[in-house]
CSV table of C-alpha atoms in Angstrom, one decimal:
chain,number,residue,atom,x,y,z
T,25,UNK,CA,269.7,92.5,-56.5
T,26,UNK,CA,266.3,90.5,-58.4
T,27,UNK,CA,266.8,87.1,-56.6
T,28,UNK,CA,264.6,85.7,-59.8
T,29,UNK,CA,268.2,86.6,-61.6
T,30,UNK,CA,270.1,83.7,-59.4
T,31,UNK,CA,270.4,80.5,-60.7
T,32,UNK,CA,271.0,77.7,-58.4
T,33,UNK,CA,273.8,77.1,-60.5
T,34,UNK,CA,275.7,80.4,-58.9
T,35,UNK,CA,277.6,80.5,-55.9
T,36,UNK,CA,278.4,83.9,-55.3
T,37,UNK,CA,278.3,87.1,-56.9
T,38,UNK,CA,281.9,88.8,-57.3
T,39,UNK,CA,280.7,91.7,-59.0
T,40,UNK,CA,277.2,93.3,-59.0
T,41,UNK,CA,275.5,95.7,-62.1
T,42,UNK,CA,276.6,98.8,-60.1
T,43,UNK,CA,279.7,98.0,-58.8
T,44,UNK,CA,280.2,97.0,-63.2
T,45,UNK,CA,279.3,100.2,-64.3
T,46,UNK,CA,281.7,102.6,-62.1
T,47,UNK,CA,284.4,100.1,-63.0
T,48,UNK,CA,283.4,101.0,-67.0
T,49,UNK,CA,283.6,104.6,-66.2
T,50,UNK,CA,287.0,104.3,-64.6
T,51,UNK,CA,288.4,102.5,-67.5
T,52,UNK,CA,286.3,104.5,-70.2
T,53,UNK,CA,287.8,107.4,-68.4
T,54,UNK,CA,290.9,106.5,-68.7
T,55,UNK,CA,291.0,105.6,-72.4
T,56,UNK,CA,289.7,108.6,-73.0
T,57,UNK,CA,292.4,110.8,-71.5
T,58,UNK,CA,295.3,109.0,-72.2
T,59,UNK,CA,293.6,108.6,-76.7
T,60,UNK,CA,292.7,111.9,-76.2
T,61,UNK,CA,293.0,113.4,-79.7
T,62,UNK,CA,294.0,109.9,-81.0
T,63,UNK,CA,291.3,107.5,-83.4
T,64,UNK,CA,291.4,104.2,-81.6
T,65,UNK,CA,290.9,101.0,-83.1
T,66,UNK,CA,289.3,98.3,-80.5
T,67,UNK,CA,289.3,94.9,-80.8
T,68,UNK,CA,287.2,92.4,-79.2
T,69,UNK,CA,287.7,89.2,-78.4
T,70,UNK,CA,284.6,86.8,-79.2
T,71,UNK,CA,282.5,85.6,-77.4
T,72,UNK,CA,283.0,86.5,-73.8
T,73,UNK,CA,284.3,90.4,-74.5
T,74,UNK,CA,281.2,90.7,-76.7
T,75,UNK,CA,279.0,93.0,-73.7
T,76,UNK,CA,282.1,94.3,-71.8
T,77,UNK,CA,283.6,96.3,-75.0
T,78,UNK,CA,279.7,97.3,-76.3
T,79,UNK,CA,279.5,99.0,-72.9
T,80,UNK,CA,282.8,100.1,-72.8
T,81,UNK,CA,282.6,101.5,-76.3
T,82,UNK,CA,279.3,103.4,-75.5
T,83,UNK,CA,281.3,105.2,-72.9
T,84,UNK,CA,284.5,106.7,-74.6
T,85,UNK,CA,284.7,110.1,-75.5
T,86,UNK,CA,287.5,110.1,-78.2
T,87,UNK,CA,287.1,108.6,-81.9
T,88,UNK,CA,286.9,104.9,-82.2
T,89,UNK,CA,286.6,102.0,-84.6
T,90,UNK,CA,285.5,98.6,-83.7
T,91,UNK,CA,286.4,94.9,-84.8
T,92,UNK,CA,286.4,91.7,-83.5
T,93,UNK,CA,288.3,88.0,-83.2
T,94,UNK,CA,287.8,84.8,-82.0
T,95,UNK,CA,290.4,82.5,-80.1
T,96,UNK,CA,290.5,79.3,-78.7
T,97,UNK,CA,292.9,78.2,-76.0
T,98,UNK,CA,290.4,75.9,-74.2
T,99,UNK,CA,288.8,73.2,-76.9
T,100,UNK,CA,286.4,71.5,-75.5
T,101,UNK,CA,287.7,71.0,-71.8
T,102,UNK,CA,287.7,72.8,-68.7
T,103,UNK,CA,291.0,73.5,-68.8
T,104,UNK,CA,293.2,75.3,-71.0
T,105,UNK,CA,295.7,73.6,-73.2
T,106,UNK,CA,297.9,76.2,-73.8
T,107,UNK,CA,297.7,75.8,-77.9
T,108,UNK,CA,295.9,78.8,-79.0
T,109,UNK,CA,294.1,78.7,-82.5
T,110,UNK,CA,292.6,81.7,-84.3
T,111,UNK,CA,289.1,81.1,-85.2
T,112,UNK,CA,288.4,84.4,-86.5
T,113,UNK,CA,290.7,87.0,-87.5
T,114,UNK,CA,290.5,91.0,-87.9
T,115,UNK,CA,289.0,92.4,-90.8
T,116,UNK,CA,290.5,95.9,-90.3
T,117,UNK,CA,294.5,96.2,-91.1
T,118,UNK,CA,296.2,97.6,-88.2
T,119,UNK,CA,299.2,98.7,-89.1
T,120,UNK,CA,300.0,102.6,-88.0
T,121,UNK,CA,296.5,102.3,-85.7
T,122,UNK,CA,296.6,102.8,-82.2
T,123,UNK,CA,294.6,99.4,-81.0
T,124,UNK,CA,293.5,98.2,-77.5
T,125,UNK,CA,292.6,94.3,-77.2
T,126,UNK,CA,289.5,93.8,-74.7
T,127,UNK,CA,289.6,90.8,-73.6
T,128,UNK,CA,286.6,89.2,-71.2
T,129,UNK,CA,289.3,87.6,-68.5
T,130,UNK,CA,293.1,86.7,-68.2
T,131,UNK,CA,294.3,83.5,-66.3
T,132,UNK,CA,297.2,81.7,-67.8
T,133,UNK,CA,298.6,84.5,-69.9
T,134,UNK,CA,298.7,82.1,-73.0
T,135,UNK,CA,295.8,83.6,-74.8
T,136,UNK,CA,296.6,87.1,-74.5
T,137,UNK,CA,300.7,87.0,-75.2
T,138,UNK,CA,299.8,84.8,-78.3
T,139,UNK,CA,297.4,87.7,-79.1
T,140,UNK,CA,299.7,90.2,-78.1
T,141,UNK,CA,302.6,88.8,-80.0
T,142,UNK,CA,300.9,88.1,-83.2
T,143,UNK,CA,298.7,91.8,-83.2
T,144,UNK,CA,302.6,93.6,-83.1
T,145,UNK,CA,304.0,92.0,-85.6
T,146,UNK,CA,300.9,93.5,-88.5
T,147,UNK,CA,302.7,97.0,-87.1
T,148,UNK,CA,300.1,99.0,-85.1
T,149,UNK,CA,301.1,102.2,-83.9
T,150,UNK,CA,300.5,101.1,-80.1
T,151,UNK,CA,299.0,98.2,-78.9
T,152,UNK,CA,297.5,97.7,-75.4
T,153,UNK,CA,295.0,96.4,-73.9
T,154,UNK,CA,291.7,96.2,-71.3
T,155,UNK,CA,290.8,93.5,-69.8
T,156,UNK,CA,287.6,93.0,-67.6
T,157,UNK,CA,288.8,90.1,-64.8
T,158,UNK,CA,292.2,89.1,-63.9
T,159,UNK,CA,293.2,85.5,-62.1
T,160,UNK,CA,297.1,86.2,-61.0
T,161,UNK,CA,296.8,83.5,-59.4
T,162,UNK,CA,296.7,81.4,-62.8
T,163,UNK,CA,299.5,83.1,-64.4
T,164,UNK,CA,302.0,80.9,-66.5
T,165,UNK,CA,303.5,83.3,-68.5
T,166,UNK,CA,303.8,87.1,-68.4
T,167,UNK,CA,301.8,89.2,-70.0
T,168,UNK,CA,301.2,93.3,-69.4
T,169,UNK,CA,297.3,94.7,-69.0
T,170,UNK,CA,297.2,98.3,-69.5
T,171,UNK,CA,293.6,99.0,-68.4
T,172,UNK,CA,292.2,96.3,-65.6
T,173,UNK,CA,288.4,96.1,-64.1
T,174,UNK,CA,288.8,93.4,-61.3
T,175,UNK,CA,291.4,91.3,-59.4
T,176,UNK,CA,289.5,87.9,-58.9
T,177,UNK,CA,290.1,84.7,-57.2
T,178,UNK,CA,290.6,81.3,-59.1
T,179,UNK,CA,287.1,80.3,-59.4
T,180,UNK,CA,285.0,79.3,-62.8
T,181,UNK,CA,283.4,82.5,-63.4
T,182,UNK,CA,280.3,83.3,-65.2
T,183,UNK,CA,277.9,86.6,-66.3
T,184,UNK,CA,278.6,89.6,-68.6
T,185,UNK,CA,279.5,87.9,-71.2
T,186,UNK,CA,281.5,84.6,-69.4
T,187,UNK,CA,279.6,81.4,-69.6
T,188,UNK,CA,279.6,77.9,-68.9
T,189,UNK,CA,278.6,75.5,-71.5
T,190,UNK,CA,276.9,78.5,-73.1
T,191,UNK,CA,274.6,79.2,-69.9
T,192,UNK,CA,275.1,82.8,-67.6
T,193,UNK,CA,276.8,84.9,-70.2
T,194,UNK,CA,273.8,87.3,-70.6
T,195,UNK,CA,273.6,88.3,-66.6
T,196,UNK,CA,274.0,91.5,-66.0
T,197,UNK,CA,276.6,90.7,-63.0
T,198,UNK,CA,280.1,88.5,-62.1
T,199,UNK,CA,279.3,85.7,-60.5
T,200,UNK,CA,281.4,82.3,-59.4
T,201,UNK,CA,280.0,79.2,-60.6
T,202,UNK,CA,279.1,76.2,-58.0
T,203,UNK,CA,282.2,73.9,-58.5
T,204,UNK,CA,279.7,70.7,-58.8
T,205,UNK,CA,278.7,72.2,-62.6
T,206,UNK,CA,282.1,72.4,-63.9
T,207,UNK,CA,283.3,68.9,-62.4
T,208,UNK,CA,280.4,66.8,-63.0
T,209,UNK,CA,281.1,63.8,-65.8
């Protein structure tokens, strides 16, 4: 790994660029197999999932379209409030379509549960989730994850779409942020 890419705010790399590439191949292969002969709509949850969604969608061998949503459950703090707000809704109607929610990370599960319930009410033909990272130790509500990249420890994660204060989002790997970065006043 190029040491120049490592920031002094990074504690440890959890998934290298190669680990991510292998995981993308696995996920795209399974989705393509499961949805053979079907068209799917991938719904990327902004901002964190945009890199994951782009790389995943290019690997799919099935017909697919892409749309985006933006939700928030954190506000201006580093901890979730549990209250989810829609910042930007879909531009596509999903009734009768095979929908895959593409999410960067699931920790408490509040956002994904809200999203699943809201989209299910719009009557898709099917609804499933593809999640890059899961923090099972932080789960407050049960949510179904159909396609999972990595389970990770309860730490602040950055890189490959995930950020802290809009920093580190474009790192080509997934890393743990040093606690002193997000705990300072």
